[in-house]
Structure formats: structure tokens, C-alpha cells
């Protein structure tokens, strides 16, 4: 029963979604059922956030308690979680009127302040670091150790040159139509065809995988098989 | 042998013929309708319906053949063969294996594929008694991941080794997730990093950090824009469809492998359709068949 019931549920839910795709949305019969299913998924997702909160607290608390390497970060994480969650969930009616704006998630609240001045800059910093990581990865990928790597190096150099205004101007000095040739043959030609090949393959793979799930052949996502 | 070959060829030709018949019997008016008609069915999506039915039949035929015990050739995927090797390396070094099932919700097919592969990897780590760390971004993925890993440990007969904190919720924010996992990599120095699922801008942040700490890295994603980053920073990369084939490949179960063969035949049909479409378009022939490509 523990295996069969989820399989039946997966089959029915999947079939409803597939059939509703081919039925006119104005015909409310299946259209509404598919929408209902999506709403249920959102509700279940909302409840599961409690599971996430328990997990993040338990894992970090254990690491802090046993003083594992980097326990300071675990402590900061726990403090951060509650520092953001408590003011956001605190009912505004429980505070004096002068301090009511500090609770909740509106502009000027404690949550908003932490989000704007701590979470966002830290997130942006992480994103900015990506530039350095691209440089190191590109260095490794472009080392001309084989004929394929050399080809990649040459192609990438041409494309990078074409992507910046100064490079484009330089290419136009060599031959006026060179940037257009690069765009037509490298980007819209070779690059696009390879990408589409991967996309078609991935779409077919996803469709086969979905079919295996619908028919109950693929059970590995439940830990079975 | 000749009989088998002829039957195989006939089946393939018949399936191909059926598609073409299906294609030409649909009127251009049905295919080229741009707006959803007022009827019960969406006739503007009838081409997709035909494709879905045909595809399902092909997959089912191959699955049935696999069930009957017919040998199916599946090409070697180096990245998947390396999974056991990577776990073995981690065991020898006494270091953990880090597995990330992507950064999308459980309703994404890539995440489900990642979770399926996680089950296989967890079974191997359970057998070798190698620590496994699975950071996730969504609580629903956490619940599914915990279930899969626990089941894998039970099936491997090592339920006592299962740690409830193996699968852990890390952060809901993309960059916070990347920062936490990078910190884990630097502190725990996992011997193997396995990235399977949907990844975005953080793909290179994760893979480069893993590379810097000297982990063996295997990645798989269906997002074409992230594949170059993984190729540059990882030892093995599964591209597109290989991600979805992974769980079947690792299981060696004929029933699952049958689906892969059906998928290959469908690819063959698509390639043939593209070539026919190109030729017809080049010669300026406008038929129902070519109008399929405008949808």
C-alpha cells in the first residue's frame, strides 16, 4: 500500500494534467481540476517550510553544540534565521503603536531592514564573485592542450572580441562584414544548432522519464527499485 | 538472425510510416490555427497529441520487449560509470560525498531525475559506509530526499548507519545556498561532488570551489547554458538527456532501459523529420508536413 498508493496518485494527477493540456480552458471540467491540483501543491509546499526550518535549526545547532569546525558559522546561521523570522511573524497588534511598523514585512520593518542591508548585499557579493570564477574556469578550458581545446580557444577569442564594441570595430577594420559572418555562422549556426540538439534530446529524455513515472515503471524517485 | 533483423526493420519502418500518415492526415487549417478554438478539444495542439501518443506507444513497445528479455544495447556513459569510482575514492580517503539534486522545486522533472540518481548514489555510499551530504534548497525536496536516502540505506541493509541530517535544508535563496555549500566544501573537503539537476548562475561557483578543494566532480544538467561551466570545472558532465537516462543506466534494469531505446527511436524520427523538412523547404514545397515546423 505504501508503494501502490503514491503510484496511483502520481498516475491520476499526471493524466489529469496531460489531458487538461489538450482541453479548451473554457471547458471547466478538467481545467478546474488541474488548477486545484496546482493549488494543493502550493499548500503542501507552504507546510513543508516548517520541515525546512526544523532541519536548518537542528543541523546547525548540533554542529554548534559539538563545536565542529566552522561552528561559528552555524551559530550565525541560527541567529540569522530567528533574527529574520521572529520580527516578520510578530503580530503588529502586540506592539505599541509607535513601534508597530517594526514588525511584519512592510517597508521600514526590522525584516525589511535586514533584507535590504544584509541579505541583498551579501547575495550580490556572491554573484559578483562569479566574474573571478569565470576567469579561472576559462583559463583552464582555454589552455591549448589538444586540437579541440585550441579550436575552442580560437572560437571563444573571436566571439569575445566580437561581443565588445572595440573588438567589433577592430574586426570591421579587417573586413566590414566580419561581425555579421561571426553572428551568422558561429552564434546562429554552429552554436544554435548544438544547443537545439541538446534541448531536443533533453525534452525527449524528460518526456520518457515522465512517462516512466506515470506508468509506475520508474519508482526510483520514491527510493524504490 | 535474418528474421530478427527483418522484423526489427519492419517495425521501425511501420512506426515511421504511421507518423507520416498521421502527419499528412491532419489538415493545414487544424495545424495553423493560432488561437484556441471554441470546441471541447484544443485542435491547435493536435500535432502535439499525435506526437505524445506515438511516443508513448514506441516507449511501451520497447519496455515490453525489455520485459520479454530481449537484449538492448545502451551506449557507455563515462560520467555514470565514474559514480562508483568517485564513491570508492571517497571511502579510501575517509571523506564524504556531496550530492546536490539541483536548485529547483520537486515539481521540476530535473529535480525528480536528480532525486532518482540520489537513491542510487545513497545505496552505494551505504554499502561502502561513506558519509553522504545532501544540501537542498526547498523543503519539499528535503522531504523527498530524506525518504529516498533512508530507503536506500534500508535496502542496502545499513539502516543503522543512516543519519537524519544527511539530507539538510540549507537556504531558500540561490546565492545563500551557493555560499553555504561552498563553505561546506572548503571545511569538509568532500572527495566527490555530484551535481545532478537544474542549476543556474551558481553552477560555476559550486563547481569551481569543488575543483579548488580537489574533489572529483560529476555534473549533470539539462540546461544548455550551464553545461559549458560544468564542462570547464568538472571531471565528467552529463548533457541533457543523459541526466534523465542516469537512473535507468545505473539500475541496469531492463524495464527502465527499454524506455531509453524508445527515446532513441523517437530521436531518429525527429532527425528524419528535420532532414525531410529542410529538403522540402529548400525546394519550396509547402505541405502539411512542412507546416508542422511553423508551430
CSV table of C-alpha atoms in Angstrom, one decimal, chain A residues 98-203:
chain,number,residue,atom,x,y,z
A,98,UNK,CA,4.9,53.8,17.8
A,99,UNK,CA,6.8,50.5,17.2
A,100,UNK,CA,4.1,48.7,15.2
A,101,UNK,CA,5.9,49.4,11.9
A,102,UNK,CA,8.9,47.4,13.1
A,103,UNK,CA,7.0,44.1,12.9
A,104,UNK,CA,5.8,42.3,9.7
A,105,UNK,CA,7.4,42.5,6.3
A,106,UNK,CA,6.5,46.0,5.1
A,107,UNK,CA,8.9,48.8,4.3
A,108,UNK,CA,10.6,50.1,7.4
A,109,UNK,CA,10.2,46.8,9.4
A,110,UNK,CA,13.1,45.0,11.0
A,111,UNK,CA,12.8,42.2,8.5
A,112,UNK,CA,12.9,44.7,5.6
A,113,UNK,CA,16.0,46.4,7.1
A,114,UNK,CA,17.9,43.1,7.4
A,115,UNK,CA,16.8,42.0,4.0
A,116,UNK,CA,17.8,45.3,2.3
A,117,UNK,CA,21.0,46.0,4.1
A,118,UNK,CA,22.3,42.5,4.9
A,119,UNK,CA,20.8,39.7,2.7
A,120,UNK,CA,20.7,41.6,-0.6
A,121,UNK,CA,24.3,43.0,-0.5
A,122,UNK,CA,25.6,39.5,0.6
A,123,UNK,CA,23.7,37.9,-2.3
A,124,UNK,CA,25.1,40.5,-4.7
A,125,UNK,CA,28.6,39.9,-3.5
A,126,UNK,CA,28.3,36.2,-4.2
A,127,UNK,CA,27.0,36.9,-7.6
A,128,UNK,CA,29.9,39.4,-8.3
A,129,UNK,CA,32.4,36.7,-7.3
A,130,UNK,CA,31.2,34.7,-10.3
A,131,UNK,CA,33.3,37.0,-12.6
A,132,UNK,CA,36.5,35.7,-11.0
A,133,UNK,CA,35.3,32.1,-11.2
A,134,UNK,CA,34.6,32.6,-14.9
A,135,UNK,CA,38.1,33.8,-15.4
A,136,UNK,CA,39.7,30.8,-13.7
A,137,UNK,CA,37.4,28.3,-15.4
A,138,UNK,CA,38.0,30.0,-18.8
A,139,UNK,CA,41.8,29.9,-18.2
A,140,UNK,CA,41.6,26.1,-17.6
A,141,UNK,CA,39.2,25.5,-20.5
A,142,UNK,CA,41.1,27.6,-23.0
A,143,UNK,CA,44.6,26.0,-22.4
A,144,UNK,CA,45.5,24.8,-25.8
A,145,UNK,CA,46.5,21.2,-24.8
A,146,UNK,CA,44.7,19.5,-27.7
A,147,UNK,CA,43.3,20.3,-31.1
A,148,UNK,CA,39.8,20.6,-29.7
A,149,UNK,CA,40.9,22.9,-26.9
A,150,UNK,CA,42.8,25.0,-29.5
A,151,UNK,CA,39.7,25.2,-31.6
A,152,UNK,CA,37.7,26.3,-28.5
A,153,UNK,CA,40.3,28.9,-27.7
A,154,UNK,CA,40.2,30.4,-31.2
A,155,UNK,CA,36.4,30.4,-31.5
A,156,UNK,CA,36.0,31.8,-28.0
A,157,UNK,CA,38.5,34.6,-28.6
A,158,UNK,CA,36.7,35.6,-31.8
A,159,UNK,CA,33.3,35.6,-30.1
A,160,UNK,CA,34.6,37.6,-27.1
A,161,UNK,CA,36.2,40.1,-29.4
A,162,UNK,CA,33.0,40.4,-31.4
A,163,UNK,CA,31.0,40.9,-28.2
A,164,UNK,CA,32.7,44.2,-27.1
A,165,UNK,CA,32.3,47.4,-29.2
A,166,UNK,CA,36.0,48.0,-29.5
A,167,UNK,CA,36.5,44.4,-30.7
A,168,UNK,CA,33.7,44.8,-33.2
A,169,UNK,CA,35.3,47.9,-34.6
A,170,UNK,CA,38.7,46.1,-34.9
A,171,UNK,CA,37.0,43.2,-36.7
A,172,UNK,CA,35.4,45.7,-39.1
A,173,UNK,CA,38.9,47.1,-39.9
A,174,UNK,CA,39.9,43.6,-41.1
A,175,UNK,CA,36.7,43.1,-43.1
A,176,UNK,CA,33.5,45.1,-42.8
A,177,UNK,CA,31.1,42.2,-42.8
A,178,UNK,CA,33.1,40.1,-40.3
A,179,UNK,CA,30.9,40.6,-37.2
A,180,UNK,CA,27.9,39.6,-39.3
A,181,UNK,CA,29.7,36.5,-40.5
A,182,UNK,CA,30.6,35.6,-36.9
A,183,UNK,CA,27.0,36.1,-35.8
A,184,UNK,CA,25.6,34.0,-38.8
A,185,UNK,CA,28.0,31.1,-38.8
A,186,UNK,CA,29.3,30.8,-35.2
A,187,UNK,CA,26.4,32.0,-33.0
A,188,UNK,CA,23.3,31.4,-35.1
A,189,UNK,CA,24.8,28.5,-36.9
A,190,UNK,CA,27.1,26.1,-35.1
A,191,UNK,CA,26.2,27.3,-31.5
A,192,UNK,CA,22.5,27.4,-32.0
A,193,UNK,CA,22.3,24.0,-33.8
A,194,UNK,CA,24.3,22.3,-31.0
A,195,UNK,CA,22.1,24.0,-28.3
A,196,UNK,CA,18.9,22.9,-30.1
A,197,UNK,CA,20.2,19.4,-30.4
A,198,UNK,CA,20.8,19.3,-26.6
A,199,UNK,CA,17.3,20.8,-26.0
A,200,UNK,CA,15.6,18.3,-28.2
A,201,UNK,CA,17.4,15.4,-26.6
A,202,UNK,CA,16.7,16.8,-23.1
A,203,UNK,CA,13.0,17.3,-23.9
